[in-house]
Amino acid sequence: MKHVPERTHRAMLDAHTTLRLGGPATELIEAASAEEIVAALRKADAGDSASDDAGISALVLAGGSNVVVADAGFPGTVVLLRNRGFSVRREGERAIVCVEAGQKWDELVAATVAEGLAGLECLSGIPGSAGATPIQNVGAYGQEVAETITAVRVYDRQTGETVVMRPDECGFGYRTSIFKHNHRFVVLSVDFSLAVSARSMPIRYAELARSLGVAPGDRVEPARVREAVLALRAGKGMVLDGGDPDTYSVGSFFTNPVLTSDEYAAVRAQAGVEPPAWPTGDGSVKVSAAWLIERAGFARGYAQVGTGVGISTKHTLALTNRGTGTTAELLDLAREIRDGVRDRFGVVLHPEPVLINCAIP
């Protein structure tokens, strides 16, 4: 018997975001398959549904780990991706992992590590769904999904067709892609090509290498990498924990700014010391946003008086809802930090999450 999507009216969205913030949606639909997702979007896009100020008739959410939703919510239909599961097809020294967009990401990573596959182990502990990873080009500890994605199956809301996009069509960049800030394409499933190997990919990230007791470039068992990454993330409040408000966040709120060599020299001169930075290979330099924030006067645990939000006590890049916060308060804190870094260093920080029906003032 065909499954009928579950519909709820005037449902609060705070229950569907890792920030635990967000007002009501006009209608909430849980779609358990790609077919149900497409059907729900076609109906919403063809109807006279209300939309936000960007003209979106329907919003798609899965894990809600990289979105900030307005206190006013979303005046339209929200489709929750609940299509889950994945398959593994081994091809010699590689394995193709085909995963549904609504599949919980860390469950997938754990399964690939257990299967003896390498390529996702450094991305352990990241909340959210598999379908969100190409949107953000999710990365951590020296890996990013663009390195292993071979295909992204999407529903094109403009043409009404389902298509498969190659990596070179996805516009992957640092924490971005053609899918980010673009509601035309809805990810339905993703294919990854992973190595069939008892060893991880080379360890690139210095902090992770130190934690493992190896040199950068070394390879160890993927399970060891996963265990070390989970410990590092937990120490920074970056693993979801219902009992710890420090984890009520979207992870890193700001991206690390990429500066020209002249801009980097100006920051270095202003600071009087060498900022943590990484060459990008094209002459520019990626600088630690956390370092800039701290040097601009915003320490871990900083909070505006009388609000329910603040900087995590464990990690400067995480802005958290301490249980009583509002989206307006969170965005005002983001504005204060952004402006403080700009005034101190002349560098403008940009938010990493997608802002729904709201903006940093």
XYZ file of C-alpha atoms in Angstrom:
361
model
C 0.000 0.000 0.000
C 1.305 3.412 -0.941
C 2.535 5.496 1.982
C 0.744 8.804 2.458
C 2.990 11.663 3.637
C 2.162 12.878 7.126
C 0.914 16.473 7.188
C 0.810 18.793 10.161
C -0.489 22.359 10.203
C 1.146 25.263 12.093
C 3.970 23.086 13.405
C 6.883 24.747 15.199
C 10.229 24.354 13.468
C 12.385 24.571 16.596
C 11.887 20.830 17.048
C 13.511 20.271 13.642
C 16.712 22.322 13.989
C 19.837 21.644 16.021
C 19.677 25.219 17.348
C 16.209 24.441 18.725
C 15.068 27.750 17.295
C 12.458 28.613 14.687
C 8.811 29.592 14.595
C 5.864 27.873 12.898
C 5.420 26.594 9.367
C 2.055 26.880 7.665
C 2.244 23.184 6.809
C 4.754 20.455 7.638
C 5.054 17.356 5.437
C 7.140 14.286 6.265
C 8.217 12.592 3.015
C 9.590 9.052 3.336
C 10.768 8.546 -0.257
C 12.162 10.504 -3.160
C 8.799 10.149 -4.915
C 6.977 11.677 -1.948
C 9.483 14.541 -1.781
C 8.965 15.354 -5.453
C 5.170 15.083 -5.172
C 5.069 17.410 -2.145
C 7.254 20.009 -3.861
C 5.305 19.871 -7.114
C 2.068 20.492 -5.253
C 3.506 23.344 -3.203
C 5.190 24.987 -6.197
C 2.044 24.724 -8.316
C -0.265 26.098 -5.643
C -0.857 29.484 -4.135
C 1.111 28.732 -0.967
C 2.555 31.624 0.960
C 6.302 32.061 0.731
C 9.114 33.880 2.505
C 10.643 37.138 1.300
C 12.901 35.195 -1.100
C 9.862 33.833 -2.930
C 10.239 30.245 -1.769
C 6.915 28.398 -1.827
C 8.271 25.361 0.011
C 11.284 24.847 2.240
C 13.160 21.547 2.495
C 14.645 20.404 5.821
C 16.304 17.174 6.897
C 18.535 17.276 9.972
C 18.223 21.038 10.409
C 21.887 21.263 11.386
C 22.919 24.101 9.106
C 19.930 26.435 9.106
C 18.808 29.391 11.190
C 15.035 29.808 11.031
C 13.303 33.080 11.950
C 11.245 33.406 15.118
C 8.357 34.108 12.755
C 8.964 30.708 11.178
C 8.299 30.016 7.516
C 5.017 31.140 5.907
C 4.597 28.158 3.638
C 5.096 24.416 3.330
C 8.107 22.720 4.926
C 9.020 19.296 3.550
C 10.958 17.094 5.971
C 13.207 14.593 4.190
C 12.742 11.215 5.827
C 13.982 9.012 2.962
C 16.683 6.871 4.525
C 18.980 3.963 3.728
C 22.032 3.295 1.561
C 23.634 0.570 -0.549
C 27.258 -0.410 -1.144
C 28.565 -1.689 -4.474
C 32.189 -2.839 -4.431
C 34.258 -2.399 -7.571
C 37.750 -3.757 -6.901
C 39.644 -1.262 -4.736
C 36.724 1.188 -4.675
C 33.165 1.028 -3.385
C 30.241 3.129 -4.547
C 27.971 4.076 -1.654
C 24.521 5.288 -2.756
C 22.732 7.056 0.098
C 19.277 8.603 0.416
C 19.204 12.307 1.264
C 17.362 11.884 4.572
C 19.831 9.321 5.929
C 21.492 10.456 9.167
C 25.033 11.370 8.226
C 26.950 9.997 11.185
C 25.159 6.656 10.928
C 26.416 6.457 7.348
C 29.986 7.338 8.349
C 29.938 4.727 11.111
C 28.677 2.108 8.663
C 31.330 2.850 6.035
C 34.088 2.627 8.641
C 32.678 -0.711 9.831
C 32.595 -1.906 6.193
C 36.335 -1.234 5.825
C 35.880 1.797 3.587
C 37.982 4.951 3.791
C 37.159 8.506 2.750
C 34.559 9.741 5.228
C 36.199 8.889 8.565
C 37.307 12.466 9.331
C 33.696 13.612 8.915
C 32.501 11.615 11.923
C 30.172 13.228 14.438
C 28.795 15.883 12.081
C 25.052 16.244 12.673
C 22.454 16.390 9.943
C 21.651 14.321 6.881
C 23.609 12.929 3.954
C 21.671 15.110 1.527
C 22.936 18.259 3.222
C 26.595 17.380 2.726
C 26.921 18.365 -0.949
C 24.954 21.556 -0.317
C 27.516 22.776 2.189
C 30.427 20.789 0.763
C 30.808 19.584 4.330
C 34.371 19.296 5.537
C 36.339 18.764 8.728
C 39.785 17.654 9.852
C 41.241 17.682 6.358
C 38.454 15.967 4.433
C 35.492 17.330 2.498
C 32.749 15.502 0.661
C 33.614 16.989 -2.728
C 36.631 14.653 -2.751
C 34.484 11.521 -2.768
C 31.131 12.508 -4.324
C 30.610 11.045 -7.789
C 26.963 11.960 -8.403
C 24.120 13.934 -6.828
C 20.549 13.097 -7.803
C 18.337 16.158 -7.536
C 14.834 17.345 -8.270
C 14.958 20.470 -10.424
C 12.057 22.635 -9.266
C 12.423 24.876 -12.298
C 12.039 22.153 -14.951
C 10.091 19.636 -12.855
C 12.583 16.903 -13.714
C 14.805 14.595 -11.663
C 18.403 14.705 -12.894
C 21.820 13.353 -11.906
C 24.559 15.969 -11.570
C 28.260 15.218 -11.927
C 30.764 16.724 -9.471
C 31.912 19.277 -12.066
C 28.305 20.501 -12.332
C 27.919 20.982 -8.580
C 30.077 24.095 -8.219
C 31.896 22.805 -5.161
C 33.955 25.351 -3.251
C 34.948 26.075 0.314
C 31.757 25.291 2.290
C 29.589 25.976 -0.712
C 28.123 24.549 -3.915
C 25.571 25.337 -6.585
C 22.923 24.042 -4.170
C 23.603 26.513 -1.356
C 21.390 29.627 -1.283
C 19.636 28.139 -4.310
C 16.274 26.488 -3.769
C 15.990 25.320 -7.365
C 17.668 21.959 -6.740
C 16.565 19.550 -4.008
C 19.001 16.749 -3.230
C 17.344 13.307 -3.296
C 20.390 11.027 -3.023
C 24.190 11.135 -3.194
C 26.804 8.674 -4.488
C 30.233 8.474 -2.860
C 33.298 6.605 -4.126
C 35.315 5.289 -1.174
C 38.517 3.273 -0.955
C 38.307 -0.370 0.106
C 41.144 -0.147 2.587
C 42.230 -1.078 6.085
C 43.947 2.322 6.244
C 42.436 5.784 6.352
C 43.093 8.506 3.866
C 46.320 10.403 4.687
C 45.913 12.469 7.862
C 46.161 16.112 6.795
C 45.017 18.014 9.860
C 47.745 18.749 12.410
C 45.452 18.633 15.448
C 44.096 15.251 14.423
C 47.590 13.924 13.712
C 48.712 14.967 17.196
C 45.664 13.310 18.729
C 46.496 10.076 16.909
C 50.201 10.303 17.713
C 51.191 10.202 14.043
C 52.769 12.553 11.547
C 50.734 14.456 8.964
C 50.425 12.278 5.877
C 50.363 9.021 7.834
C 47.497 6.546 7.475
C 45.930 4.535 10.295
C 42.849 2.383 10.774
C 39.675 4.346 9.878
C 38.113 3.279 13.194
C 40.949 4.981 15.077
C 40.421 8.151 13.070
C 36.695 8.094 13.761
C 37.257 7.628 17.499
C 39.774 10.492 17.616
C 37.550 12.845 15.607
C 34.538 12.126 17.817
C 36.634 12.899 20.912
C 37.934 16.162 19.421
C 34.460 17.258 18.348
C 32.936 16.371 21.729
C 35.581 18.458 23.452
C 34.468 21.432 21.365
C 30.745 20.870 21.921
C 30.361 19.822 18.285
C 28.603 16.501 18.932
C 24.887 16.807 19.681
C 24.056 16.179 23.343
C 20.529 16.834 24.579
C 21.867 17.564 28.066
C 24.445 20.119 26.947
C 23.180 23.489 25.621
C 26.679 24.137 24.264
C 25.717 21.734 21.469
C 22.504 23.600 20.557
C 24.185 25.220 17.573
C 24.829 24.947 13.849
C 28.460 24.060 14.474
C 30.760 26.751 13.115
C 28.658 29.868 12.586
C 31.224 31.745 10.485
C 33.449 30.445 7.694
C 37.186 30.995 7.835
C 37.822 34.077 5.666
C 39.991 33.680 2.579
C 42.250 36.727 2.196
C 44.613 38.002 -0.442
C 48.282 38.106 0.499
C 48.013 41.876 1.057
C 44.926 41.508 3.249
C 46.656 38.799 5.261
C 49.741 41.002 5.699
C 47.500 43.799 6.995
C 45.886 41.479 9.551
C 49.296 40.225 10.648
C 50.572 43.785 11.060
C 47.472 44.801 13.007
C 47.720 41.797 15.320
C 51.475 41.966 15.796
C 51.703 38.177 15.570
C 51.256 35.475 12.951
C 47.576 34.414 12.773
C 46.773 30.729 12.255
C 46.419 30.435 8.488
C 46.554 27.971 5.615
C 47.661 28.701 2.021
C 44.919 27.852 -0.470
C 47.210 27.148 -3.422
C 46.154 30.151 -5.504
C 48.114 32.797 -3.611
C 45.379 33.567 -1.092
C 45.343 32.567 2.568
C 42.587 31.055 4.704
C 42.661 32.555 8.211
C 41.153 31.130 11.398
C 37.849 32.870 12.098
C 37.969 31.625 15.691
C 41.325 33.356 16.209
C 40.009 36.626 14.740
C 36.919 36.466 16.949
C 38.934 35.861 20.105
C 41.424 38.617 19.259
C 38.523 41.010 18.646
C 37.476 40.519 22.287
C 34.907 37.727 22.122
C 35.974 34.881 24.383
C 34.402 31.472 24.821
C 31.247 31.808 26.887
C 30.655 35.432 25.857
C 26.991 36.427 25.985
C 25.006 39.606 25.627
C 23.402 40.565 28.933
C 19.776 39.515 29.290
C 19.718 37.115 26.348
C 19.459 33.342 26.108
C 22.259 32.903 23.563
C 26.032 33.056 23.673
C 29.324 31.811 22.322
C 29.967 28.201 23.270
C 32.123 27.702 26.343
C 34.061 25.105 24.336
C 34.520 26.599 20.872
C 34.575 30.223 19.755
C 33.003 29.542 16.354
C 29.817 28.023 17.781
C 26.968 30.387 18.660
C 24.566 28.563 20.930
C 21.006 28.702 22.182
C 21.292 28.237 25.933
C 17.759 26.941 26.112
C 15.834 30.196 26.350
C 17.163 32.079 23.349
C 15.500 33.452 20.241
C 16.649 33.661 16.655
C 16.620 37.465 16.873
C 19.012 37.316 19.828
C 21.299 34.877 18.019
C 21.486 37.065 14.917
C 22.148 40.153 17.011
C 25.052 38.340 18.673
C 26.335 37.343 15.223
C 26.125 40.990 14.138
C 28.084 42.147 17.181
C 30.832 39.603 16.496
C 30.931 40.324 12.758
C 31.188 44.075 13.347
C 33.770 43.644 16.110
C 36.069 41.609 13.851
C 35.594 44.066 11.003
C 36.418 47.039 13.226
C 39.494 45.314 14.688
C 40.968 43.715 11.558
C 39.080 45.017 8.533
C 37.901 41.482 7.771
C 34.215 40.717 7.210
C 33.086 37.317 8.456
C 30.314 35.502 6.584
C 27.797 33.088 8.107
C 28.138 29.407 7.268
C 24.495 28.355 7.871
C 21.582 29.183 5.599
C 19.350 31.903 7.060
C 15.644 31.207 6.526
C 13.274 34.180 6.511
C 15.813 36.217 8.512
C 19.111 38.057 8.192
C 21.961 39.355 10.329
C 21.030 42.993 11.052
